[in-house]
Amino acid sequence: MKTLNEVLNSGLHGLYYGNRLLLPFRADILKAIIENDIIMDFSSNSSNAEYNIYDDFTEIYFYDYKDISEDVTEFETIKLVLVEFGEDIFDFKNHRKIALHVKEHHKLEIEELNDDILLIE
Amino acid sequence: MKPKILSFFIGVVVFLFSNAAVFAQEAAEQIAESTGAVHHALPETFTVIPFIVLLLLIATGPLFFHHFWEHHYPKIAMFLGLTVVIYYLAVMHDTHSLLHTLAEYLSFIALLSSLFVASGGILIKIDKKSTPMLNVIILLIGSVIANIIGTTGASMLLIRPFIKINRNRIKPYHIIFFIFLISNIGGALTPIGDPPLFLGFLRGVDFFWFIEHIWYMWLPTVLFLLVVFFIIDSRNKGEETGEEDFTGKIEFKGLKNIGYLLIILISVFLDPAVMSWVPSLSPLPFGIREIIMFAVVYISYKTADHEILKANEFDFEPIKEVAYLFIGIFATMIPALQLIAHEANVLGNQLDAGIFYWSTGLLSGFLDNAPTYLNFLSAAMGKFGLDINIAEQVKDFALNHPLYLQAVSVGAVYFGAMSYIGNGPNFMVKSITERAGVKMPSFFAYMIKYSIPILIPTFFIIWLIFYYGAG
């Protein structure tokens, strides 16, 4: 299993298939923004989104989207506020903001958000 | 609560339009004779139904069936628009109204999209700590700039830095006041500021007439709203930002796009009605101006700095949304506007400046304010036996009856802030804000929590001071 920092430093990418995203690290997702949708409900009752943490990766489903590559365009990103699995979720210093760029061949480019990109937690 | 609000809204809209239609139909012949501006029979009352349906869907879609609406709004807007187009073609045999509306739509979307794309290639970074006073300064500067690069250009240019500065204490009211001031009211001083004034300018109103006759209403309105904002913002302490260092630097990237903005501004004047040497492309529903503006859309996007586009998260979706929705709005509102214009003409002699102010305003809050402005300007001129189609008579009207022109102009621009659909930039600002992770109020919440309690009293005071008992 890789940490988020290892993934970011080594430029590892995630994957997407339709509305399923696979991130090569383990994390609790606090907030997701895709297009105009601000998603914070990841409960089992949610009809919008769900995520599962496995041994080597985290998977997210965005149920309202059939194929995210059709909705997220060239300069757009999917934005996530997350906490790496195992870290103190209540410490804001552990809250990380990342952007996922949808690329060809099912690749998801993972980038830590800099100050230029807007993401209000 | 929601069904009650919904039924109230439906009731108001149906009442408004059905009454307009009844009055209008009774007086159709009388008006046709008196105004000379009407060349076709009046549409049937039921033809406003697609317009009412579209307005209701715009209001309720994002609220009650968000994802259905998000995926199908282009088809719905086009379909509803098409029903009216077919009615005008097959039943009324009126291609004139359709071509005229198409030309207005193309002008509208050319200006909006060119300002949107050109300003999307500019990045402003302000590394300062958010304070109520800094926010007031930005809103004031934005209100002034809106008169130079339009409310759309100013909104696109400033919304991201405004959100970034306030990232630790942002609340919906920040964005709402941004929409009130920069996306609407700020742009009341020049024809470039807001599309209705631009249409007035094309009809013959002097370029500087607006600043000369509106500044003394603009200034107190802007200052009053800034004071209200300052009071609200001062109570918002936000998160502690003690750990953050602010350099105080202001960065500006994408200078060449300022050049594109200048081209757009200059092209605004390239109209055969303003400059006689400009060739008319009639009967095509667009002119040289629109060709230049669409060329700017293409060139500025193709030559833009990708880093800036990435930082601005540039996406055509907000302008696509406006383009599709307004195709539907422009097409479906043709009969509604014709019926309203007729009623206004019929009742012209009984209407004073205050009524023109309120009626232009309240309709501009939900219809596109540009055609609404023209119809009420036409009605106000009709009251004095003047014809909006004759530039000399428009100049005469502006000179001798400034109170009426002022009432219609202020009503059209100010009330655009009443709802998300009152003016093009409102929707764009909402979309950009949501993509930044800030939840915005729904269509109804925007009005109930903000525009009705803040703007209506403000507009009432304006009416009391300037129009009550006048004209």
Coordinates of C-alpha atoms in Angstrom, one line a residue:
Chain A
M1 CA 0.0 0.0 0.0
K2 CA 1.3 3.5 -0.9
T3 CA 0.8 6.7 1.0
L4 CA -0.7 9.8 -0.6
N5 CA 2.7 11.5 -0.5
E6 CA 4.4 8.5 -2.2
V7 CA 1.7 8.6 -4.9
L8 CA 2.1 12.4 -5.4
N9 CA 5.9 12.3 -5.4
S10 CA 6.2 9.4 -7.8
G11 CA 3.5 10.7 -10.1
L12 CA 1.4 7.6 -9.9
H13 CA -2.0 7.8 -11.4
G14 CA -5.4 6.5 -10.5
L15 CA -7.9 4.9 -12.8
Y16 CA -11.5 5.5 -13.8
Y17 CA -14.0 3.3 -15.5
G18 CA -17.3 5.0 -16.2
N19 CA -18.4 6.4 -12.9
R20 CA -16.0 4.4 -10.8
L21 CA -12.7 6.0 -9.6
L22 CA -9.8 4.0 -8.2
L23 CA -7.2 5.9 -6.2
P24 CA -3.9 4.1 -5.4
F25 CA -3.9 5.0 -1.7
R26 CA -6.3 4.6 1.3
A27 CA -8.3 7.7 2.4
D28 CA -11.4 8.9 4.0
I29 CA -13.2 11.2 1.7
L30 CA -14.8 14.3 3.3
K31 CA -16.0 16.3 0.4
A32 CA -16.1 15.8 -3.4
I33 CA -16.8 18.3 -6.1
I34 CA -17.6 17.2 -9.5
E35 CA -19.0 19.8 -11.9
N36 CA -21.6 21.8 -9.9
D37 CA -22.2 19.0 -7.5
I38 CA -20.9 19.4 -4.0
I39 CA -21.1 15.9 -2.4
M40 CA -20.6 15.4 1.4
D41 CA -23.1 12.5 1.9
F42 CA -21.2 9.2 1.3
S43 CA -23.5 7.2 3.6
S44 CA -25.1 4.0 2.4
N45 CA -28.4 5.9 1.9
S46 CA -26.7 8.4 -0.5
S47 CA -27.9 8.2 -4.1
N48 CA -25.1 10.5 -5.2
A49 CA -21.8 8.8 -4.3
E50 CA -20.2 6.1 -2.2
Y51 CA -16.6 5.2 -1.4
N52 CA -14.9 2.0 -0.2
I53 CA -11.5 1.6 1.3
Y54 CA -9.6 -1.6 0.3
D55 CA -6.2 -2.9 1.3
D56 CA -4.4 -1.2 -1.6
F57 CA -6.8 1.4 -3.0
T58 CA -9.8 3.5 -2.5
E59 CA -12.8 3.3 -4.8
I60 CA -15.4 6.0 -5.4
Y61 CA -18.6 5.8 -7.3
F62 CA -20.4 8.9 -8.6
Y63 CA -23.8 7.4 -9.3
D64 CA -25.2 10.5 -11.0
Y65 CA -22.6 10.2 -13.8
K66 CA -22.5 7.5 -16.4
D67 CA -19.0 8.3 -17.6
I68 CA -17.0 11.0 -15.9
S69 CA -14.9 11.5 -19.0
E70 CA -17.9 12.9 -20.8
D71 CA -18.7 15.4 -18.0
V72 CA -15.3 16.5 -16.8
T73 CA -13.6 18.5 -19.6
E74 CA -10.0 19.4 -20.3
F75 CA -9.4 22.2 -17.7
E76 CA -11.8 20.8 -15.2
T77 CA -11.0 18.6 -12.3
I78 CA -12.7 16.4 -9.7
K79 CA -11.8 17.9 -6.4
L80 CA -11.5 16.0 -3.2
V81 CA -11.0 16.9 0.5
L82 CA -9.6 13.8 2.2
V83 CA -7.7 12.4 5.1
E84 CA -5.2 9.6 4.6
F85 CA -6.5 6.4 6.2
G86 CA -5.1 6.0 9.8
E87 CA -4.4 9.7 10.3
D88 CA -6.3 11.8 12.8
I89 CA -9.4 13.0 10.9
F90 CA -10.1 15.7 13.5
D91 CA -6.9 17.5 12.9
F92 CA -7.4 19.9 10.1
K93 CA -3.7 19.7 9.3
N94 CA -4.3 16.2 8.0
H95 CA -7.1 17.4 5.6
R96 CA -5.6 17.2 2.1
K97 CA -7.0 18.8 -1.0
I98 CA -6.4 17.0 -4.3
A99 CA -7.5 17.4 -7.9
L100 CA -8.1 14.5 -10.3
H101 CA -7.6 15.3 -13.9
V102 CA -9.4 12.9 -16.3
K103 CA -7.0 11.8 -19.0
E104 CA -7.1 9.3 -21.9
H105 CA -6.9 5.5 -21.4
H106 CA -8.8 5.5 -18.1
K107 CA -6.0 7.4 -16.4
L108 CA -6.6 9.8 -13.5
E109 CA -3.8 12.3 -12.9
I110 CA -3.6 13.1 -9.2
E111 CA -2.4 16.5 -8.1
E112 CA -2.2 18.2 -4.8
L113 CA -4.1 21.5 -5.1
N114 CA -2.1 24.6 -5.1
D115 CA -3.4 28.1 -4.1
D116 CA -4.4 28.8 -7.7
I117 CA -7.2 26.3 -7.7
L118 CA -10.3 27.2 -5.7
L119 CA -11.5 24.6 -3.2
I120 CA -13.3 25.8 -0.1
E121 CA -13.5 23.1 2.5
Chain B
M1 CA -43.6 25.1 2.6
K2 CA -42.1 24.4 -0.8
P3 CA -45.4 23.4 -2.5
K4 CA -46.9 26.6 -1.1
I5 CA -44.1 28.8 -2.4
L6 CA -44.3 27.0 -5.8
S7 CA -48.0 27.4 -6.1
F8 CA -47.7 31.1 -5.1
F9 CA -45.0 31.6 -7.8
I10 CA -47.1 29.8 -10.4
G11 CA -50.1 31.9 -9.4
V12 CA -48.2 35.2 -9.7
V13 CA -46.7 34.3 -13.1
V14 CA -50.0 33.0 -14.5
F15 CA -51.9 36.0 -13.2
L16 CA -49.3 38.4 -14.6
F17 CA -49.4 37.0 -18.0
S18 CA -53.0 36.1 -18.3
N19 CA -54.0 39.6 -17.3
A20 CA -51.5 41.1 -19.7
A21 CA -53.0 38.9 -22.5
V22 CA -56.6 39.8 -21.8
F23 CA -55.9 43.5 -21.7
A24 CA -53.8 43.2 -24.7
Q25 CA -56.2 41.3 -26.9
E26 CA -59.0 43.7 -26.1
A27 CA -57.0 46.5 -27.3
A28 CA -55.1 45.0 -30.1
E29 CA -56.6 47.1 -32.9
Q30 CA -56.3 50.3 -31.0
I31 CA -52.6 49.7 -30.3
A32 CA -51.8 48.7 -33.8
E33 CA -53.2 52.1 -35.0
S34 CA -51.6 54.2 -32.3
T35 CA -48.1 52.9 -32.1
G36 CA -47.2 51.8 -35.6
A37 CA -44.7 49.4 -34.0
V38 CA -46.9 46.4 -34.3
H39 CA -47.1 44.7 -37.6
H40 CA -48.6 41.4 -36.6
A41 CA -51.7 40.1 -34.9
L42 CA -51.4 39.3 -31.2
P43 CA -50.5 35.8 -30.2
E44 CA -53.1 33.7 -28.3
T45 CA -52.8 33.8 -24.5
F46 CA -51.9 30.1 -24.3
T47 CA -48.7 30.8 -26.2
V48 CA -47.1 32.1 -23.0
I49 CA -47.4 28.6 -21.5
P50 CA -44.0 27.3 -22.8
F51 CA -42.4 30.4 -21.3
I52 CA -44.0 29.9 -17.9
V53 CA -43.1 26.2 -18.0
L54 CA -39.5 27.0 -18.8
L55 CA -39.3 29.6 -16.0
L56 CA -40.7 27.1 -13.6
L57 CA -38.3 24.4 -14.7
I58 CA -35.3 26.7 -14.4
A59 CA -36.5 27.6 -10.9
T60 CA -37.4 24.1 -9.7
G61 CA -35.2 21.8 -11.8
P62 CA -32.0 22.3 -9.9
L63 CA -33.9 22.0 -6.7
F64 CA -36.2 19.0 -7.1
F65 CA -34.7 16.9 -10.0
H66 CA -31.2 18.2 -10.2
H67 CA -29.6 15.5 -12.3
F68 CA -32.4 15.1 -14.7
W69 CA -32.3 18.8 -15.3
E70 CA -28.5 19.0 -15.6
H71 CA -28.5 16.3 -18.3
H72 CA -31.7 17.4 -20.2
Y73 CA -32.0 21.2 -19.9
P74 CA -30.6 21.8 -23.4
K75 CA -33.2 19.5 -25.0
I76 CA -36.0 21.0 -22.8
A77 CA -35.1 24.6 -23.6
M78 CA -34.8 23.9 -27.3
F79 CA -38.1 21.9 -27.4
L80 CA -40.1 24.7 -25.6
G81 CA -38.5 27.3 -27.8
L82 CA -39.3 25.3 -30.8
T83 CA -43.0 25.1 -29.9
V84 CA -43.2 28.9 -30.0
V85 CA -41.2 29.1 -33.2
I86 CA -43.5 26.6 -34.9
Y87 CA -46.6 28.6 -33.7
Y88 CA -45.2 31.8 -35.1
L89 CA -44.3 30.1 -38.4
A90 CA -47.4 27.9 -39.0
V91 CA -50.1 29.9 -37.3
M92 CA -49.1 33.5 -37.2
H93 CA -46.9 33.5 -40.4
D94 CA -44.6 35.9 -38.5
T95 CA -41.0 35.4 -39.5
H96 CA -40.2 39.0 -38.6
S97 CA -40.5 38.5 -34.9
L98 CA -38.5 35.3 -35.1
L99 CA -35.6 36.8 -37.1
H100 CA -35.6 39.9 -34.9
T101 CA -35.3 37.7 -31.8
L102 CA -32.6 35.6 -33.4
A103 CA -30.6 38.7 -34.1
E104 CA -31.0 39.9 -30.5
Y105 CA -30.0 36.5 -29.2
L106 CA -26.9 36.3 -31.4
S107 CA -25.8 39.8 -30.2
F108 CA -26.5 38.8 -26.6
I109 CA -24.6 35.5 -26.8
A110 CA -21.7 37.0 -28.9
L111 CA -21.1 39.7 -26.3
L112 CA -21.5 37.3 -23.3
S113 CA -19.3 34.5 -24.7
S114 CA -16.5 36.8 -26.0
L115 CA -16.3 38.5 -22.6
F116 CA -16.4 35.2 -20.8
V117 CA -13.6 33.6 -22.9
A118 CA -11.4 36.7 -23.0
S119 CA -11.7 37.3 -19.2
G120 CA -11.2 33.5 -18.6
G121 CA -7.6 34.0 -19.9
I122 CA -6.8 36.6 -17.2
L123 CA -5.6 35.6 -13.8
I124 CA -5.7 38.0 -10.9
K125 CA -4.1 36.9 -7.6
I126 CA -4.6 39.0 -4.5
D127 CA -2.6 37.8 -1.5
K128 CA -4.2 39.8 1.2
K129 CA -6.1 38.9 4.4
S130 CA -9.8 39.1 4.0
T131 CA -11.4 42.0 5.8
P132 CA -14.8 43.6 5.4
M133 CA -13.2 46.7 4.2
L134 CA -11.1 44.9 1.6
N135 CA -14.3 43.2 0.3
V136 CA -16.1 46.5 0.2
I137 CA -13.2 48.0 -1.9
I138 CA -13.3 45.0 -4.3
L139 CA -17.0 45.2 -4.7
L140 CA -16.8 49.0 -5.3
I141 CA -14.0 48.6 -7.9
G142 CA -15.9 45.8 -9.6
S143 CA -19.0 48.0 -9.7
V144 CA -17.0 50.7 -11.5
I145 CA -15.2 48.3 -13.8
A146 CA -18.6 46.8 -14.8
N147 CA -19.2 50.0 -16.7
I148 CA -16.0 49.5 -18.7
I149 CA -15.8 45.8 -19.5
G150 CA -19.5 44.9 -18.9
T151 CA -21.0 43.2 -15.9
T152 CA -20.1 39.8 -17.5
G153 CA -16.4 40.7 -17.9
A154 CA -16.1 42.2 -14.4
S155 CA -17.8 39.2 -12.9
M156 CA -15.6 36.7 -14.6
L157 CA -12.5 38.7 -13.8
L158 CA -13.1 39.2 -10.1
I159 CA -15.2 36.3 -8.9
R160 CA -12.2 33.9 -8.4
P161 CA -10.0 36.4 -6.6
F162 CA -12.9 37.4 -4.5
I163 CA -13.6 33.8 -3.4
K164 CA -9.9 33.1 -2.8
I165 CA -9.5 36.2 -0.6
N166 CA -12.4 35.0 1.5
R167 CA -11.6 31.3 1.5
N168 CA -11.5 31.1 5.3
R169 CA -14.7 32.9 5.9
I170 CA -16.7 32.6 2.7
K171 CA -20.5 32.5 3.0
P172 CA -23.3 32.7 0.4
Y173 CA -23.9 36.4 1.1
H174 CA -20.5 37.2 -0.2
I175 CA -21.4 35.9 -3.6
I176 CA -25.0 37.3 -3.5
F177 CA -23.6 40.8 -2.9
F178 CA -21.1 40.2 -5.7
I179 CA -24.1 39.4 -8.0
F180 CA -26.1 42.4 -6.7
L181 CA -23.3 44.9 -7.3
I182 CA -20.8 43.7 -9.9
S183 CA -23.0 41.4 -12.0
N184 CA -25.9 43.9 -12.1
I185 CA -26.4 47.3 -10.4
G186 CA -22.7 48.4 -11.0
G187 CA -23.2 48.3 -14.7
A188 CA -25.9 51.0 -14.9
L189 CA -23.7 53.9 -16.0
T190 CA -22.8 53.1 -19.6
P191 CA -24.2 51.2 -22.5
I192 CA -21.4 48.7 -22.2
G193 CA -22.3 48.0 -18.6
D194 CA -25.5 46.1 -19.3
P195 CA -27.2 44.8 -22.5
P196 CA -30.4 46.8 -22.2
L197 CA -28.6 50.1 -22.1
F198 CA -26.6 49.0 -25.1
L199 CA -29.9 48.5 -27.0
G200 CA -31.0 51.9 -25.9
F201 CA -27.7 53.3 -27.2
L202 CA -28.2 51.6 -30.5
R203 CA -31.6 53.2 -30.8
G204 CA -30.2 56.7 -30.4
V205 CA -29.6 57.4 -26.7
D206 CA -26.4 59.3 -26.3
F207 CA -23.5 57.2 -24.9
F208 CA -23.0 59.6 -21.9
W209 CA -26.7 60.1 -21.2
F210 CA -26.7 57.2 -18.7
I211 CA -23.8 58.3 -16.6
E212 CA -25.2 61.9 -16.6
H213 CA -28.7 60.9 -15.5
I214 CA -28.1 57.8 -13.4
W215 CA -25.0 58.5 -11.4
Y216 CA -26.9 60.2 -8.6
M217 CA -29.0 57.1 -8.2
W218 CA -26.2 54.6 -8.8
L219 CA -23.9 56.1 -6.1
P220 CA -26.3 56.0 -3.2
T221 CA -27.6 52.6 -4.2
V222 CA -24.1 51.1 -4.5
L223 CA -23.0 52.8 -1.2
F224 CA -26.1 51.7 0.6
L225 CA -25.6 48.0 -0.5
L226 CA -21.9 48.3 0.5
V227 CA -22.8 49.5 3.9
V228 CA -25.3 46.6 4.4
F229 CA -22.6 44.2 3.2
F230 CA -20.1 45.8 5.5
I231 CA -22.4 45.3 8.5
I232 CA -23.1 41.7 7.7
D233 CA -19.5 40.9 6.8
S234 CA -18.2 42.5 10.0
R235 CA -20.2 40.0 12.0
N236 CA -18.5 37.1 10.2
K237 CA -15.3 36.3 12.1
G238 CA -14.6 33.2 10.0
E239 CA -11.8 30.8 10.8
E240 CA -8.6 31.8 12.5
T241 CA -6.0 32.5 9.9
G242 CA -3.1 33.3 12.3
E243 CA -0.8 30.8 10.7
E244 CA -1.2 32.2 7.2
D245 CA 1.3 34.8 5.9
F246 CA 0.0 37.3 3.5
T247 CA 2.5 39.1 1.2
G248 CA 0.0 41.8 0.2
K249 CA 1.0 41.2 -3.4
I250 CA -1.4 41.6 -6.3
E251 CA -0.5 39.6 -9.4
F252 CA -1.9 40.0 -12.9
K253 CA -1.4 37.5 -15.6
G254 CA -2.8 37.3 -19.2
L255 CA -2.1 40.8 -20.4
K256 CA -2.8 40.0 -24.0
N257 CA -6.4 39.2 -23.1
I258 CA -6.8 42.8 -22.1
G259 CA -6.2 43.5 -25.8
Y260 CA -9.0 41.0 -26.7
L261 CA -11.3 42.8 -24.2
L262 CA -10.5 46.1 -25.9
I263 CA -11.4 44.6 -29.3
I264 CA -14.7 43.5 -27.9
L265 CA -15.4 46.9 -26.4
I266 CA -14.5 48.7 -29.7
S267 CA -16.6 46.2 -31.7
V268 CA -19.6 47.1 -29.6
F269 CA -19.8 50.3 -31.6
L270 CA -19.5 48.6 -35.0
D271 CA -23.2 48.8 -35.8
P272 CA -24.7 50.4 -38.9
A273 CA -27.1 52.3 -36.6
V274 CA -24.2 53.9 -34.8
M275 CA -21.6 54.3 -37.5
S276 CA -23.0 54.6 -41.0
W277 CA -19.8 53.3 -42.7
V278 CA -20.2 49.9 -41.1
P279 CA -21.7 47.5 -43.7
S280 CA -25.0 45.9 -42.8
L281 CA -25.2 42.1 -43.4
S282 CA -29.0 42.2 -43.5
P283 CA -30.9 40.0 -44.0
L284 CA -28.5 37.8 -42.1
P285 CA -29.4 37.9 -38.4
F286 CA -25.9 39.0 -37.4
G287 CA -23.5 41.8 -38.3
I288 CA -19.8 42.6 -38.4
R289 CA -19.8 43.1 -34.6
E290 CA -21.0 39.6 -33.9
I291 CA -18.5 38.1 -36.4
I292 CA -15.6 40.0 -34.6
M293 CA -16.9 38.8 -31.2
F294 CA -17.2 35.2 -32.2
A295 CA -13.7 35.5 -33.7
V296 CA -12.4 36.7 -30.4
V297 CA -14.0 33.7 -28.7
Y298 CA -12.0 31.4 -31.0
I299 CA -8.7 33.3 -31.1
S300 CA -8.5 34.1 -27.4
Y301 CA -9.3 30.5 -26.4
K302 CA -6.7 29.1 -28.9
T303 CA -4.0 31.5 -27.9
A304 CA -4.7 31.4 -24.2
D305 CA -2.0 30.5 -21.6
H306 CA -2.9 26.9 -20.5
E307 CA -1.6 27.5 -17.0
I308 CA -4.0 30.4 -16.6
L309 CA -6.9 28.4 -18.0
K310 CA -6.0 25.6 -15.6
A311 CA -5.8 28.0 -12.7
N312 CA -9.2 29.5 -13.7
E313 CA -10.5 26.0 -14.2
F314 CA -11.8 27.3 -17.5
D315 CA -14.7 25.4 -18.8
F316 CA -17.4 26.2 -21.5
E317 CA -20.1 24.7 -19.3
P318 CA -21.3 28.0 -17.7
I319 CA -21.6 29.8 -21.0
K320 CA -23.1 26.7 -22.6
E321 CA -25.7 26.7 -19.9
V322 CA -26.5 30.3 -20.5
A323 CA -26.5 29.8 -24.3
Y324 CA -29.0 26.9 -24.2
L325 CA -31.3 28.3 -21.5
F326 CA -31.4 31.7 -23.2
I327 CA -32.3 30.1 -26.6
G328 CA -35.4 28.8 -24.9
I329 CA -36.0 32.0 -22.9
F330 CA -35.6 34.3 -26.0
A331 CA -37.9 32.1 -28.1
T332 CA -40.6 31.4 -25.5
M333 CA -40.7 35.0 -24.3
I334 CA -41.6 36.4 -27.8
P335 CA -45.4 36.2 -27.2
A336 CA -45.1 37.2 -23.6
L337 CA -43.2 40.3 -24.5
Q338 CA -45.6 41.2 -27.3
L339 CA -48.6 40.9 -25.0
I340 CA -46.9 42.9 -22.3
A341 CA -45.8 45.6 -24.8
H342 CA -49.4 45.9 -26.0
E343 CA -50.8 46.3 -22.6
A344 CA -48.2 48.9 -21.7
N345 CA -49.0 50.8 -24.9
V346 CA -52.7 50.7 -24.2
L347 CA -52.3 51.9 -20.7
G348 CA -49.5 54.3 -21.6
N349 CA -51.4 57.5 -20.7
Q350 CA -52.2 56.2 -17.2
L351 CA -48.7 55.1 -16.4
D352 CA -46.3 57.4 -14.6
A353 CA -42.5 57.0 -14.3
G354 CA -42.9 55.1 -11.1
I355 CA -45.0 52.4 -12.8
F356 CA -42.6 52.2 -15.7
Y357 CA -39.8 51.7 -13.1
W358 CA -41.6 48.9 -11.2
S359 CA -43.0 47.1 -14.3
T360 CA -39.8 47.2 -16.2
G361 CA -37.9 46.1 -13.1
L362 CA -40.2 43.3 -11.9
L363 CA -40.3 41.8 -15.4
S364 CA -36.5 42.2 -15.9
G365 CA -36.0 40.2 -12.7
F366 CA -37.3 37.1 -14.5
L367 CA -37.2 37.8 -18.2
D368 CA -34.2 38.9 -20.1
N369 CA -33.8 42.6 -19.3
A370 CA -32.7 43.7 -22.8
P371 CA -36.0 43.0 -24.7
T372 CA -38.0 44.0 -21.7
Y373 CA -36.2 47.3 -21.7
L374 CA -37.0 48.0 -25.3
N375 CA -40.6 47.1 -25.0
F376 CA -41.1 49.5 -22.0
L377 CA -39.0 52.1 -23.6
S378 CA -41.3 51.8 -26.7
A379 CA -44.4 52.1 -24.4
A380 CA -43.0 55.1 -22.5
M381 CA -42.2 56.9 -25.8
G382 CA -45.6 56.0 -27.1
K383 CA -47.1 57.9 -24.2
F384 CA -45.6 61.1 -25.8
G385 CA -46.4 60.1 -29.4
L386 CA -42.8 59.2 -30.1
D387 CA -41.5 56.2 -32.1
I388 CA -38.7 54.1 -30.8
N389 CA -37.7 53.2 -34.4
I390 CA -36.8 56.8 -35.2
A391 CA -33.4 57.7 -33.7
E392 CA -34.2 61.5 -33.7
Q393 CA -37.3 60.8 -31.6
V394 CA -35.3 58.7 -29.2
K395 CA -32.9 61.6 -28.7
D396 CA -35.8 63.9 -28.3
F397 CA -37.3 61.6 -25.7
A398 CA -34.0 61.4 -23.8
L399 CA -33.7 65.1 -23.8
N400 CA -37.3 66.1 -22.9
H401 CA -38.5 63.2 -20.8
P402 CA -35.4 62.0 -19.0
L403 CA -37.4 60.8 -16.0
Y404 CA -39.1 58.0 -18.0
L405 CA -35.9 56.9 -19.8
Q406 CA -34.1 56.9 -16.4
A407 CA -37.0 54.9 -14.8
V408 CA -36.9 52.2 -17.5
S409 CA -33.1 52.1 -17.6
V410 CA -32.7 51.8 -13.8
G411 CA -35.5 49.3 -13.5
A412 CA -34.1 47.0 -16.2
V413 CA -30.5 47.0 -14.9
Y414 CA -31.1 47.1 -11.1
F415 CA -33.8 44.4 -11.0
G416 CA -31.7 42.0 -13.0
A417 CA -30.2 41.1 -9.6
M418 CA -33.6 39.9 -8.3
S419 CA -33.1 36.2 -9.4
Y420 CA -30.4 33.9 -10.9
I421 CA -32.1 34.3 -14.3
G422 CA -32.4 38.1 -14.2
N423 CA -29.1 38.6 -16.0
G424 CA -26.6 36.4 -17.8
P425 CA -23.6 36.7 -15.4
N426 CA -25.7 35.7 -12.3
F427 CA -25.8 32.1 -13.4
M428 CA -22.1 32.1 -14.4
V429 CA -21.1 33.4 -11.0
K430 CA -23.3 30.8 -9.2
S431 CA -21.7 28.0 -11.3
I432 CA -18.1 29.1 -10.7
T433 CA -18.8 29.4 -6.9
E434 CA -20.3 25.9 -6.7
R435 CA -17.4 24.4 -8.5
A436 CA -15.2 26.0 -5.8
G437 CA -17.1 24.0 -3.2
V438 CA -19.4 26.8 -1.9
K439 CA -23.0 25.7 -1.7
M440 CA -25.2 28.4 -3.1
P441 CA -28.8 29.1 -2.2
S442 CA -31.6 27.6 -4.4
F443 CA -33.5 29.8 -6.9
F444 CA -36.2 30.5 -4.2
A445 CA -33.8 30.8 -1.3
Y446 CA -31.9 33.4 -3.3
M447 CA -35.0 35.5 -3.5
I448 CA -36.6 34.8 -0.1
K449 CA -33.4 35.2 1.9
Y450 CA -31.6 37.9 -0.1
S451 CA -33.1 39.7 -3.0
I452 CA -36.6 40.3 -1.5
P453 CA -35.5 41.5 1.9
I454 CA -32.4 43.5 0.7
L455 CA -33.2 44.7 -2.8
I456 CA -36.9 45.3 -2.7
P457 CA -36.6 47.8 0.2
T458 CA -33.7 49.5 -1.5
F459 CA -35.6 49.8 -4.8
F460 CA -38.7 51.0 -2.8
I461 CA -36.6 53.8 -1.3
I462 CA -35.3 54.7 -4.8
W463 CA -38.9 54.8 -6.1
L464 CA -40.0 56.9 -3.1
I465 CA -37.3 59.5 -3.6
F466 CA -37.2 59.7 -7.3
Y467 CA -40.5 58.6 -8.8
Y468 CA -43.2 58.8 -6.2
G469 CA -45.7 61.3 -7.5
A470 CA -43.3 62.3 -10.4
G471 CA -44.2 62.1 -14.1

